PDB file of C-alpha atoms in Angstrom:
ATOM      1  CA  GLN A   1      14.083 -21.856 -16.886  1.00  0.00           C
ATOM      2  CA  SER A   2      17.102 -23.923 -16.126  1.00  0.00           C
ATOM      3  CA  ILE A   3      17.088 -27.388 -14.641  1.00  0.00           C
ATOM      4  CA  TYR A   4      19.882 -28.327 -12.292  1.00  0.00           C
ATOM      5  CA  ILE A   5      20.500 -31.939 -11.333  1.00  0.00           C
ATOM      6  CA  SER A   6      22.610 -32.890  -8.375  1.00  0.00           C
ATOM      7  CA  SER A   7      23.351 -36.365  -7.079  1.00  0.00           C
ATOM      8  CA  ARG A   8      20.200 -36.333  -4.930  1.00  0.00           C
ATOM      9  CA  LEU A   9      17.921 -33.602  -6.134  1.00  0.00           C
ATOM     10  CA  ALA A  10      16.654 -32.071  -9.353  1.00  0.00           C
ATOM     11  CA  PHE A  11      15.092 -28.622  -9.241  1.00  0.00           C
ATOM     12  CA  LYS A  12      14.140 -25.760 -11.525  1.00  0.00           C
ATOM     13  CA  THR A  13      15.232 -22.209 -11.021  1.00  0.00           C
ATOM     14  CA  PRO A  14      12.251 -19.967 -10.343  1.00  0.00           C
ATOM     15  CA  THR A  15      10.994 -17.784 -13.134  1.00  0.00           C
ATOM     16  CA  PRO A  16      10.076 -14.179 -12.415  1.00  0.00           C
ATOM     17  CA  PRO A  17       6.363 -13.365 -12.498  1.00  0.00           C
ATOM     18  CA  THR A  18       5.002 -11.744 -15.614  1.00  0.00           C
ATOM     19  CA  LEU A  19       2.454  -8.965 -15.757  1.00  0.00           C
ATOM     20  CA  ASP A  20      -0.658  -9.850 -17.721  1.00  0.00           C
ATOM     21  CA  ARG A  21      -2.062  -6.347 -17.442  1.00  0.00           C
ATOM     22  CA  GLU A  22      -0.990  -2.780 -16.964  1.00  0.00           C
ATOM     23  CA  PRO A  23      -0.021  -1.934 -13.379  1.00  0.00           C
ATOM     24  CA  ASN A  24      -2.703  -0.171 -11.385  1.00  0.00           C
ATOM     25  CA  ASN A  25      -1.225   3.130 -10.240  1.00  0.00           C
ATOM     26  CA  SER A  26      -3.707   3.644  -7.413  1.00  0.00           C
ATOM     27  CA  ALA A  27      -2.856   0.244  -5.895  1.00  0.00           C
ATOM     28  CA  ASP A  28       0.886   0.948  -6.078  1.00  0.00           C
ATOM     29  CA  GLN A  29       0.704   4.189  -4.112  1.00  0.00           C
ATOM     30  CA  LYS A  30       1.398   4.455  -0.390  1.00  0.00           C
ATOM     31  CA  PRO A  31      -1.608   5.115   1.837  1.00  0.00           C
ATOM     32  CA  SER A  32      -1.910   8.626   3.146  1.00  0.00           C
ATOM     33  CA  THR A  33      -0.612   9.187   6.649  1.00  0.00           C
ATOM     34  CA  THR A  34      -3.101  10.102   9.315  1.00  0.00           C
ATOM     35  CA  ALA A  35      -2.783  11.644  12.735  1.00  0.00           C
ATOM     36  CA  ALA A  36      -3.394   8.231  14.317  1.00  0.00           C
ATOM     37  CA  SER A  37      -0.605   6.577  12.341  1.00  0.00           C
ATOM     38  CA  ASN A  38       1.779   9.423  13.221  1.00  0.00           C
ATOM     39  CA  LYS A  39       0.997   8.950  16.926  1.00  0.00           C
ATOM     40  CA  ILE A  40       1.621   5.206  16.631  1.00  0.00           C
ATOM     41  CA  ASP A  41       4.929   5.821  14.838  1.00  0.00           C
ATOM     42  CA  LYS A  42       6.060   8.208  17.580  1.00  0.00           C
ATOM     43  CA  LEU A  43       5.021   5.708  20.257  1.00  0.00           C
ATOM     44  CA  GLU A  44       6.950   2.895  18.553  1.00  0.00           C
ATOM     45  CA  GLN A  45      10.037   5.113  18.264  1.00  0.00           C
ATOM     46  CA  THR A  46       9.800   5.995  21.955  1.00  0.00           C
ATOM     47  CA  ILE A  47       9.445   2.343  22.969  1.00  0.00           C
ATOM     48  CA  LEU A  48      12.390   1.326  20.792  1.00  0.00           C
ATOM     49  CA  LYS A  49      14.588   4.127  22.138  1.00  0.00           C
ATOM     50  CA  THR A  50      13.717   3.234  25.731  1.00  0.00           C
ATOM     51  CA  ALA A  51      14.390  -0.463  25.146  1.00  0.00           C
ATOM     52  CA  ILE A  52      17.787   0.237  23.596  1.00  0.00           C
ATOM     53  CA  GLU A  53      18.791   2.610  26.383  1.00  0.00           C
ATOM     54  CA  THR A  54      17.845   0.118  29.096  1.00  0.00           C
ATOM     55  CA  ILE A  55      19.940  -2.731  27.692  1.00  0.00           C
ATOM     56  CA  PRO A  56      22.954  -2.892  29.998  1.00  0.00           C
ATOM     57  CA  LEU A  57      26.382  -2.743  28.470  1.00  0.00           C
ATOM     58  CA  LEU A  58      28.329  -5.958  28.833  1.00  0.00           C
ATOM     59  CA  THR A  59      31.451  -5.277  30.852  1.00  0.00           C
ATOM     60  CA  ILE A  60      33.985  -7.483  32.598  1.00  0.00           C
ATOM     61  CA  ASP A  61      32.299  -6.662  35.925  1.00  0.00           C
ATOM     62  CA  ASN A  62      28.858  -7.920  34.970  1.00  0.00           C
ATOM     63  CA  TYR A  63      29.979 -10.646  32.535  1.00  0.00           C
ATOM     64  CA  LEU A  64      30.365 -13.239  35.294  1.00  0.00           C
ATOM     65  CA  LEU A  65      26.824 -12.543  36.495  1.00  0.00           C
ATOM     66  CA  TRP A  66      25.458 -12.497  32.936  1.00  0.00           C
ATOM     67  CA  LYS A  67      26.954 -15.786  31.764  1.00  0.00           C
ATOM     68  CA  ASN A  68      25.518 -17.766  34.726  1.00  0.00           C
TER      69      ASN A  68
END
């Protein structure tokens, strides 16, 4: 740890956490994908794609309307 002192504030740099035990491999693994999660992912992708496509492009013609 290092301590830095400025004219108004003294603070310590954070120390990284230490592991007191061996990592648990089962807790570190990703959950298995299910059909429901795949459907949700596809729905989110569709919503995102639709939202991006419906955002109008800013042009000189519609800038005056947009800024007001």
